[in-house]
Coordinates of C-alpha atoms and ligand atoms in Angstrom, one line a residue:
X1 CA 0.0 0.0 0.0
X2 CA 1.4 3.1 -0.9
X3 CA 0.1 7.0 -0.2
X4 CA 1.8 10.1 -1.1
X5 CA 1.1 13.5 0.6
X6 CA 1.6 16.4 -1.6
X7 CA 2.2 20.1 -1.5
X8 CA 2.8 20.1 2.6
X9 CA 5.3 22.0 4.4
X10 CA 7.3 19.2 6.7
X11 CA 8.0 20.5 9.8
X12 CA 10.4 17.8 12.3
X13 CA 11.9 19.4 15.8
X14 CA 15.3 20.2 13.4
X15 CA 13.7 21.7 10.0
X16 CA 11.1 22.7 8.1
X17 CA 11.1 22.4 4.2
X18 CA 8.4 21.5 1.6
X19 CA 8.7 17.7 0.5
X20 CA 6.3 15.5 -0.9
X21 CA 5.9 12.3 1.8
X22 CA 5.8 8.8 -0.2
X23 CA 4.8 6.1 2.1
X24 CA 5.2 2.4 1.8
X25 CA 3.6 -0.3 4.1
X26 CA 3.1 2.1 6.8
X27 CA 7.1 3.6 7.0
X28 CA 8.3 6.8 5.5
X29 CA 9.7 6.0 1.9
X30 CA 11.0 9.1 0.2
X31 CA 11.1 12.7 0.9
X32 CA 11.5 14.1 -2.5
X33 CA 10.7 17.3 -4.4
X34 CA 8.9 15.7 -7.0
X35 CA 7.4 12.2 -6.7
X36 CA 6.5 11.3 -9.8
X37 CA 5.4 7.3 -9.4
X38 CA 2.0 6.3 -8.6
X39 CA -0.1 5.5 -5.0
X40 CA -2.7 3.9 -4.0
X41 CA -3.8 7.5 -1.8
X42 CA -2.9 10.9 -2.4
X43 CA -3.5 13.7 -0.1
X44 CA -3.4 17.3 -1.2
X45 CA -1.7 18.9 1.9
X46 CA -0.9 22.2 0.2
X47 CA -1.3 25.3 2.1
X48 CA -0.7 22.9 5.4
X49 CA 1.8 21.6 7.4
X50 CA 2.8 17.7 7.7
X51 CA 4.0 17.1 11.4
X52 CA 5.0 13.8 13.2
X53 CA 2.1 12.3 15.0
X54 CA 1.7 13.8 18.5
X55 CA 2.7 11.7 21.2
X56 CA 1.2 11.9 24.8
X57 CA 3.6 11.1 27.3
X58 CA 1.0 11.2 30.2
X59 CA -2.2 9.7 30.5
X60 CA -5.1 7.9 32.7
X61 CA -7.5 5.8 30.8
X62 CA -10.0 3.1 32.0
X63 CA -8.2 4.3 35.9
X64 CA -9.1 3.7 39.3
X65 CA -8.6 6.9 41.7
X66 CA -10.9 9.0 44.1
X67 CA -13.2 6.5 44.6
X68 CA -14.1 6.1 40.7
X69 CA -12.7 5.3 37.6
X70 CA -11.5 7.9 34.8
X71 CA -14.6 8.4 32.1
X72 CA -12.5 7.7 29.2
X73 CA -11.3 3.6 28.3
X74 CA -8.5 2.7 26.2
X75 CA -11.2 3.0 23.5
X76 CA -12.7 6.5 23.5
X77 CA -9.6 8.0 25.0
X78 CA -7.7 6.8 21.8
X79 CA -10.1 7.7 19.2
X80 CA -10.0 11.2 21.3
X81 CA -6.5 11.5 20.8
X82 CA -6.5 10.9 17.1
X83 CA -9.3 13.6 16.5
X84 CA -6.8 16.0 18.1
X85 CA -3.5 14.7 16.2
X86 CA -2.2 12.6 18.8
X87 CA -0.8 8.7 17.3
X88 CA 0.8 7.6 20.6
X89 CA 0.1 7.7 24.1
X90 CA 1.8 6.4 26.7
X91 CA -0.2 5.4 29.9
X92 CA 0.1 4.1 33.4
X93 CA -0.4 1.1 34.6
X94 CA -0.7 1.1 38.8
X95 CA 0.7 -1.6 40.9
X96 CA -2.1 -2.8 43.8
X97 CA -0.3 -2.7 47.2
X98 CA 0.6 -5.6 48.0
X99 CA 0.4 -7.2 44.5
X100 CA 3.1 -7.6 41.8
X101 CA 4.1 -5.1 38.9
X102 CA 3.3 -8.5 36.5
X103 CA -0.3 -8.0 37.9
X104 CA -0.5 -4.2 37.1
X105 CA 0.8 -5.0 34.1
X106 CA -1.2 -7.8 32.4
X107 CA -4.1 -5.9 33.8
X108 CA -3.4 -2.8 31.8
X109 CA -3.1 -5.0 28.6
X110 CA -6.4 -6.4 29.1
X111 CA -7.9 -3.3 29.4
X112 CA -5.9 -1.5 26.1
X113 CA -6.1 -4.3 23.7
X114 CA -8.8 -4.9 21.3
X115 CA -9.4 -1.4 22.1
X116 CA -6.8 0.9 21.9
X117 CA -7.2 3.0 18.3
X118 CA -3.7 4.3 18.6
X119 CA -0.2 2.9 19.5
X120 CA 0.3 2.6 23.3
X121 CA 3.1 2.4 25.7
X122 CA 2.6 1.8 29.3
X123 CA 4.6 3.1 32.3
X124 CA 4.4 1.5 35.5
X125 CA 3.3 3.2 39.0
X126 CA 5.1 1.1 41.9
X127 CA 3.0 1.5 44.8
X128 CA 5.1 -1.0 47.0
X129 CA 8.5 -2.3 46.6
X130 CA 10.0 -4.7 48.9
X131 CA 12.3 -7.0 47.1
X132 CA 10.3 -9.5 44.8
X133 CA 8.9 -6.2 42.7
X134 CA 12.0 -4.5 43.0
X135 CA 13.5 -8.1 40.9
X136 CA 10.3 -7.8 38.5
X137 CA 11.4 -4.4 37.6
X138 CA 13.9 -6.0 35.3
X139 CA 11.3 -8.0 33.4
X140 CA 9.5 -5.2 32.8
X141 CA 12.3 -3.1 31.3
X142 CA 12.9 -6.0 28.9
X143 CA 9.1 -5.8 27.9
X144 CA 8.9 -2.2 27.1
X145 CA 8.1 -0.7 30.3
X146 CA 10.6 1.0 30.6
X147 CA 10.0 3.9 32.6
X148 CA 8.5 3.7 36.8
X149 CA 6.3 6.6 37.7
X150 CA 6.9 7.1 42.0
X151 CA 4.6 9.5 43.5
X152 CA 5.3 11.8 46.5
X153 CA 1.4 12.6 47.1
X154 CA -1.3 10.8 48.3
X155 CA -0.6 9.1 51.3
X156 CA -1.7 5.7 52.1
X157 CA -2.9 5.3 48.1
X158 CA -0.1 6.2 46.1
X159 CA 2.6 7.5 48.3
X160 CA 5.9 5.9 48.5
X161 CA 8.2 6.5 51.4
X162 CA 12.1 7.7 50.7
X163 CA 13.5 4.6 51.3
X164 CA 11.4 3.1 49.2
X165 CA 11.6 5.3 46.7
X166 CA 15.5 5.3 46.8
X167 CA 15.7 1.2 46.2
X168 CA 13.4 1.8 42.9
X169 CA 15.5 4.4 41.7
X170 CA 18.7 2.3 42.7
X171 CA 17.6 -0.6 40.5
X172 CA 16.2 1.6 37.6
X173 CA 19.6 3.2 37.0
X174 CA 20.8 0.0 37.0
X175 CA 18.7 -1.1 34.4
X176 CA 18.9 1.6 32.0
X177 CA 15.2 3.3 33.1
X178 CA 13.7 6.5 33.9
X179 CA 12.0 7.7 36.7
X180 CA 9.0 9.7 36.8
X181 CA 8.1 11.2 39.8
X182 CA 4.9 12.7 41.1
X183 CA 7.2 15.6 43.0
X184 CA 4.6 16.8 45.7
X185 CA 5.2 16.4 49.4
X186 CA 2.8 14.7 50.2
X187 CA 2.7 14.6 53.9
X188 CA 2.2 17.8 55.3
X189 CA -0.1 18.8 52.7
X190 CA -2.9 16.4 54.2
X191 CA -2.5 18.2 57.4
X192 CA -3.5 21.7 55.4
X193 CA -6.0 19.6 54.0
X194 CA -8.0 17.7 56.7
X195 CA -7.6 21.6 58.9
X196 CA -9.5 23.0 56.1
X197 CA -12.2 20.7 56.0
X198 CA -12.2 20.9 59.6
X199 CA -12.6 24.4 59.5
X200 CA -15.0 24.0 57.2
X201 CA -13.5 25.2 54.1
X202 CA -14.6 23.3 51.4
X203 CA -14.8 24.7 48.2
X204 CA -12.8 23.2 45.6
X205 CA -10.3 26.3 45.5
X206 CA -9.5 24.5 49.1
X207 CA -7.6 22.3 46.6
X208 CA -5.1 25.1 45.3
X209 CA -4.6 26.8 48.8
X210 CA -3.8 23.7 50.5
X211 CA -1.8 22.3 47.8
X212 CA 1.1 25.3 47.9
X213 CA 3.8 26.1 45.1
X214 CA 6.3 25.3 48.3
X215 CA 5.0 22.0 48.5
X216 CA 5.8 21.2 44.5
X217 CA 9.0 23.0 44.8
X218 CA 10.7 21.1 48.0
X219 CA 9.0 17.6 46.3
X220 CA 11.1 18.4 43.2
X221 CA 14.1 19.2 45.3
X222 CA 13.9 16.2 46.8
X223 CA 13.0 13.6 43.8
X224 CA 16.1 15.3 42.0
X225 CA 18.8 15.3 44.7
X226 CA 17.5 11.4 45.5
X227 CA 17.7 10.8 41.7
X228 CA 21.2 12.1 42.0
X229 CA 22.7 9.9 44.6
X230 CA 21.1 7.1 42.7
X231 CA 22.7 8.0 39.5
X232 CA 19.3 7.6 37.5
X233 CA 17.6 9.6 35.2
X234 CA 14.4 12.0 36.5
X235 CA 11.5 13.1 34.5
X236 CA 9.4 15.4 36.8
X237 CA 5.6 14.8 35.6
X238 CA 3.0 17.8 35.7
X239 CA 5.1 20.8 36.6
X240 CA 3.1 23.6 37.0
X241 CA 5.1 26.3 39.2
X242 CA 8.2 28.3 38.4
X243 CA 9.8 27.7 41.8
X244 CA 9.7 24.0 40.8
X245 CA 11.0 24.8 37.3
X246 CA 13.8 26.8 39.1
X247 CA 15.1 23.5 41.1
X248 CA 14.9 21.6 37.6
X249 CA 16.7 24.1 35.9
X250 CA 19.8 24.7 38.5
X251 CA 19.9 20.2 38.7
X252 CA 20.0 20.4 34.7
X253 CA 22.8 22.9 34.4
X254 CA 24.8 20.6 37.3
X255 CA 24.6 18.3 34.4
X256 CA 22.3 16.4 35.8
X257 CA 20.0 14.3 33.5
X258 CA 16.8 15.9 34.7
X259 CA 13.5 16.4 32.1
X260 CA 10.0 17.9 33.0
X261 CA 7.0 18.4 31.7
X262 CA 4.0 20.6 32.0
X263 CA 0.3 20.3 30.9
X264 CA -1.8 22.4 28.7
X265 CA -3.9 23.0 32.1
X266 CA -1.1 24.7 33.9
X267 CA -0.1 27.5 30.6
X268 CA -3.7 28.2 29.9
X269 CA -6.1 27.5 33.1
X270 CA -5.2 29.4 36.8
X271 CA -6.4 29.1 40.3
X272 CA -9.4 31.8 39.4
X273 CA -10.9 29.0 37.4
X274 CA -11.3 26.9 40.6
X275 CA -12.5 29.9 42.6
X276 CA -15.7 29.9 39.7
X277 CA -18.8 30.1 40.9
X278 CA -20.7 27.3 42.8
X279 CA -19.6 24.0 42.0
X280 CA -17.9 25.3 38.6
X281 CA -14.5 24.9 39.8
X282 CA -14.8 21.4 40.2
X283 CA -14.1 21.1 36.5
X284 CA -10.6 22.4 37.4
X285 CA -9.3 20.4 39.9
X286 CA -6.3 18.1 39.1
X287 CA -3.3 17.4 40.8
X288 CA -0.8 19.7 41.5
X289 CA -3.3 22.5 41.2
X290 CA -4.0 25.2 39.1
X291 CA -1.7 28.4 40.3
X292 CA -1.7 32.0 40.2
X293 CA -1.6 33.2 36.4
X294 CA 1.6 34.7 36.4
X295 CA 3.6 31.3 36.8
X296 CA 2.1 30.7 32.9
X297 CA 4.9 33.4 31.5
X298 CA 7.6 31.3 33.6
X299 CA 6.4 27.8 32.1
X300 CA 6.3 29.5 28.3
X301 CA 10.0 30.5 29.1
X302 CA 10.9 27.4 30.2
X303 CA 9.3 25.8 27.0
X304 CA 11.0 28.1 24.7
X305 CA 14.2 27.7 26.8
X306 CA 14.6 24.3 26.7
X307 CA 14.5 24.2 30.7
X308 CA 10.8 22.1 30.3
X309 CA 11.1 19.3 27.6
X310 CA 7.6 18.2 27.2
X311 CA 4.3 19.0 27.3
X312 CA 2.1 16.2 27.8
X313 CA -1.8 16.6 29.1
X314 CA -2.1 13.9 32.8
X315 CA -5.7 13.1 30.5
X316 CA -7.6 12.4 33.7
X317 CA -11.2 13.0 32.7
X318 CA -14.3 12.9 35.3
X319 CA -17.7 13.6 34.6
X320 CA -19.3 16.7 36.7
X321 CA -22.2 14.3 37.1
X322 CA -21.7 11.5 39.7
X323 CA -17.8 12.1 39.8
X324 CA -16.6 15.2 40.2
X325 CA -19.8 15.3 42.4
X326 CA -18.7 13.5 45.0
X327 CA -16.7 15.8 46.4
X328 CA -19.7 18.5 46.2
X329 CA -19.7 19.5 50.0
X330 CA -16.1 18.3 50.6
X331 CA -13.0 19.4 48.2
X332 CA -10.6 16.7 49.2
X333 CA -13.5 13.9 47.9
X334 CA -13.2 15.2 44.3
X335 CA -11.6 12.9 41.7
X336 CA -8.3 15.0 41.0
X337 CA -8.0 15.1 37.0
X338 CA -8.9 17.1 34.0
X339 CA -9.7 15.8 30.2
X340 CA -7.0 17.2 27.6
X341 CA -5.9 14.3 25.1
X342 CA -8.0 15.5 22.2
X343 CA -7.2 19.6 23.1
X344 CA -2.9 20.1 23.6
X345 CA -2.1 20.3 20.0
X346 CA -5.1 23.1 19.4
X347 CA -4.1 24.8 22.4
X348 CA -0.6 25.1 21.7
X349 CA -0.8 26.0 18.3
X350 CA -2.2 29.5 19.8
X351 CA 1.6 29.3 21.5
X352 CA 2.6 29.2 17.8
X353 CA 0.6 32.0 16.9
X354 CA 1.3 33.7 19.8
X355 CA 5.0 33.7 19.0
X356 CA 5.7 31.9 22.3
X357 CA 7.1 28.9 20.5
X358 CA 8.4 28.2 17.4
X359 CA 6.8 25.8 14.5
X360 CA 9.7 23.5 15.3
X361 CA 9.8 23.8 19.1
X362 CA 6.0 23.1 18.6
X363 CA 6.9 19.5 17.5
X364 CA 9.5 18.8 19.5
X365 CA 7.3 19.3 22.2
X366 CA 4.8 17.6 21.5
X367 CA 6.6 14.7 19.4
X368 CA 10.3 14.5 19.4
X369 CA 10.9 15.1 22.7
X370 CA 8.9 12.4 24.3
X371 CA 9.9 9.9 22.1
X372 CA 13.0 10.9 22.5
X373 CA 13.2 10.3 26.3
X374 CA 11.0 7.7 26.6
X375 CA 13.1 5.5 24.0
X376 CA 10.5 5.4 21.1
X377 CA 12.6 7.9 18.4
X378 CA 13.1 7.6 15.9
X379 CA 10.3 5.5 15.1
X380 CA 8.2 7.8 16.2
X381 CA 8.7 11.2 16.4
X382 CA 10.3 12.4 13.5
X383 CA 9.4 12.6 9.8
X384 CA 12.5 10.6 8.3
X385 CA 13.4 7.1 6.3
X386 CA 12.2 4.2 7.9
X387 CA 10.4 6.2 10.4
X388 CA 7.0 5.2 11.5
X389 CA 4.2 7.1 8.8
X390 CA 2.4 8.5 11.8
X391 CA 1.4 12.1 10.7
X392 CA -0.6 15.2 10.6
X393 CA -1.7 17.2 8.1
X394 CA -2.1 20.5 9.5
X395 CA -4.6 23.4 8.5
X396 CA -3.1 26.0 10.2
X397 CA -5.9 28.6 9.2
X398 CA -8.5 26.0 10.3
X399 CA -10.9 27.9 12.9
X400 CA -13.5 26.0 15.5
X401 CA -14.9 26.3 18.8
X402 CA -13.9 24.2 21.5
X403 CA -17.2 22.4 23.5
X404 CA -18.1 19.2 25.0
X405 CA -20.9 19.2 22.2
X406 CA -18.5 18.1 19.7
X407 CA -15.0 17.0 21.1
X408 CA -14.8 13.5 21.4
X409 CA -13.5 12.6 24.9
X410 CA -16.4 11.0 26.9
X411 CA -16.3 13.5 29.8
X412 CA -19.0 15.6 30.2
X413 CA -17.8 19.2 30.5
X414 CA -14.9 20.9 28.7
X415 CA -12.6 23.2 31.0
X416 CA -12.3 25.4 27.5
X417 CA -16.0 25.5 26.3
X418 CA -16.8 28.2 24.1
X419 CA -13.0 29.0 23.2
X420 CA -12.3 30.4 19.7
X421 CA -9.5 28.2 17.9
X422 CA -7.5 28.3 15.2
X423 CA -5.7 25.4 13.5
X424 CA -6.4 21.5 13.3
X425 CA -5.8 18.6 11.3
X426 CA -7.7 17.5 8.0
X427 CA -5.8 14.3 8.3
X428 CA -4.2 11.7 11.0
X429 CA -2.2 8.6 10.0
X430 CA -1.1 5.9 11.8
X431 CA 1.7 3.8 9.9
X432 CA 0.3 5.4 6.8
X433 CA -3.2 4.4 7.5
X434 CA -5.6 7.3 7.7
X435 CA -7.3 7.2 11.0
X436 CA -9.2 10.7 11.0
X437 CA -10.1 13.1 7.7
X438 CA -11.7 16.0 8.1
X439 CA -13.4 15.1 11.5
X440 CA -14.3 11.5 10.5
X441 CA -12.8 8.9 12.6
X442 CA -11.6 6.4 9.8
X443 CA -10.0 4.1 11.8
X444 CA -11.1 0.7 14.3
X445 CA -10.6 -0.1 18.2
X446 CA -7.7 -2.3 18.6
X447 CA -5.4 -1.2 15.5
X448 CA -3.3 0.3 18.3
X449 CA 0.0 -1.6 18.8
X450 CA 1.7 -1.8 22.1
X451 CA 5.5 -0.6 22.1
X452 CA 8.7 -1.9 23.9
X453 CA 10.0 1.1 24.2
X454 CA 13.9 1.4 24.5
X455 CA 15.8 2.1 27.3
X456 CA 16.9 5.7 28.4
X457 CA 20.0 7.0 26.1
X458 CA 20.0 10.7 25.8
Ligands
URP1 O1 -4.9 15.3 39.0 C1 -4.2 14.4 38.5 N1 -3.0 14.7 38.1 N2 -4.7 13.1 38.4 C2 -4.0 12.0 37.9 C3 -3.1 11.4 38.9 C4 -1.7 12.1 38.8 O2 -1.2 12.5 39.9 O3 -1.1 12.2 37.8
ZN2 ZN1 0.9 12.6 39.3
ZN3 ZN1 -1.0 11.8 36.0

């Protein structure tokens, strides 16, 4: 099978130069000026951009937290994604306490496969590691998983003391894999919570004002100086506060190999969304909170600086009705998560527009980046010979409105209903085949592959 897209603009993290894309049996074939031979397809991309599919580093489908499960499965959060020019995601599975990462693991398979519309890594959440799981950690690095989300936060669900986090970290650098860590203190901050419910303050922006920037900032300390005595990589998930970018920025120029991300949540949402009217700020409560708007200029910087490598959305998505309800006269009861897999390309594009980041910075992002560290490049996330034909054909001029009523994540609210856009894809391919044209989801449940991913070698 062969398809050729025509008249585009290609833009990869390193350049940006018109090329026609010839693809053969799902891997890029030729760049060339002037294809001449015939195709099975042909898409006229002229006027638009062709980008590398977007990869989500960072999501929660089909999940169990606050008491519920996260709206979207492996089957509507894919077909999501791909409507919003994402071709990968990678996702967490959670070890039980007291059960093995095997467990968590063949459980997450069973819920992705014969559902997942897009290709699909997994991380793994260790909950609990005495020495058995701390062994397993090697099978799972030689399956794929190669990268161990440890959280900080949520004490007696997620938390992982510092011993334990130390031994994880000890055997991931010895296997080659990255940590992600959930860099909140975790502790003290469900004293500030369970006084203000005590005081009776128990509105969701309770959340934000008992979650404090100071909290984020000593957790990131901490997770890198730990990651530094273990001699293993750290990726420091869902940053959203500049005194936390400042620790990641003075561990990266140590030389220390240190990556962060942030979420579309934390550069274009703010703590006055949870103090909205009512129940309204409900919508907006995820984990580390919403801050202040002036920490968005900060994250931008660090975006456009290099200092932030990624942006990936935590897709956590709860319905208003019956989930985010739950914690209606109580804050801390609300599932903590907000949807975002089918919205981060649209939203950052205004970044592009906005001169904040650059076309290719846009990409690298987005794509290159994230495959980059978590060992899926150059398969994925570059346009190049041999690569994976995952793409996106761009309108750049494209404008729509962003509402529940016609995104495609199965959440009943959007946190950015009603906002004017400009830019979207008229086409997504996955290893060549096209998956969404003009709006139309073209492709099936299970056509997602899982990926091995490689082991950490920036
Ligand atoms: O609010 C969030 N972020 N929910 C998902 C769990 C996590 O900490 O990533
Ligand atoms: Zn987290
Ligand atoms: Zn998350």
């Amino acid at each position: 099978m062969r398809t050729v897209i025509t008249g585009g603009t290609v833009v990869t993290a390193a350049d940006t130069f018109k090329a026609e894309v010839v693809i053969d049996d799902g891997k890029i074939a030729k760049l060339t000026t002037h294809f001449g031979g015939t195709a099975d397809e042909t898409i006229d991309a002229t006027g638009k951009y062709v980008f590398p599919g977007g990869i989500d580093a960072h999501t929660h489908l089909d999940m169990p937290f606050g008491g519920t499960v996260s709206s979207d499965d492996f089957e509507t959060g894919t077909i999501a994604a791909a409507h919003g020019g994402t071709t990968t995601l990678i996702d967490f599975a959670i070890q039980q306490k007291g059960g093995s990462l095997r467990q968590a693991l063949d459980a997450w398979h069973g819920k992705a496969e014969g559902k997942a519309a897009i290709d699909y890594g997994f991380h793994m959440i260790a909950t609990d590691v005495p020495p058995p799981a701390i062994e397993e950690m090697g099978a799972l690095v030689r399956e794929g998983v190669t990268s161990f989300k440890l959280f900080m936060a949520y004490p007696g669900v997620l938390l992982l003391d510092d011993q334990s986090i130390f031994r994880a970290m000890l055997r991931a650098g010895e296997l080659g894999a990255l940590i992600c860590m959930h860099a909140e203190t975790g502790l003290p901050i469900d004293i500030l919570v369970q006084r203000a419910v005590a005081a009776g303050k128990r509105a969701p922006i309770y959340h934000a004002l008992t979650r404090p920037e100071a909290a984020e900032a000593t957790g990131t300390e901490r997770a890198l100086a730990l990651a530094e005595m273990a001699g293993v990589p750290v990726y420091i998930v869902h940053l959203s506060a500049q005194r936390a970018l400042e620790r990641v920025m003075e561990a990266r120029d140590r030389g220390q190999p240190a990556y962060a991300e942030t979420c579309p949540q934390y550069l274009f949402c703010s703590e006055d969304d949870l103090a909205r009217d009512g129940f309204e700020g409900a919508k907006f409560v995820c984990t580390p909170p919403l801050r202040p708007k002036h920490h968005h200029e900060h994250l931008w910087r660090g975006l456009r600086n290099y200092d932030l490598q990624v942006v990936s959305t935590d897709h956590c998505p709860f319905c208003m009705k019956e989930q985010k309800e739950l914690g209606k006269d109580d804050f801390s009861k609300i599932p903590n998560g907000m949807p975002g897999v089918e919205t981060r390309l649209y939203l950052l594009w205004d970044g592009v527009r906005a001169g904040k980041i650059s076309l290719n910075r846009f990409v690298e992002i987005t794509s290159a980046a994230p495959a980059k560290i978590f060992g899926l490049y150059p398969r994925k996330g570059t346009i190049a010979l041999g690569a994976d034909a995952d793409l996106v054909v761009w309108d750049p001029d494209k404008r729509h409105t962003l509402s529940v009523k016609t995104l495609h994540m199965r959440v009943d609210y959007s946190p950015f209903e009603g906002r004017e856009m400009v830019g979207a894809p008229t086409h997504v391919l996955q290893r060549g085949r096209v998956l969404v044209k003009d709006g139309k989801f073209l492709g099936r449940p299970g056509q997602g592959q899982f990926l091995r991913r490689g082991t950490w070698s920036l």
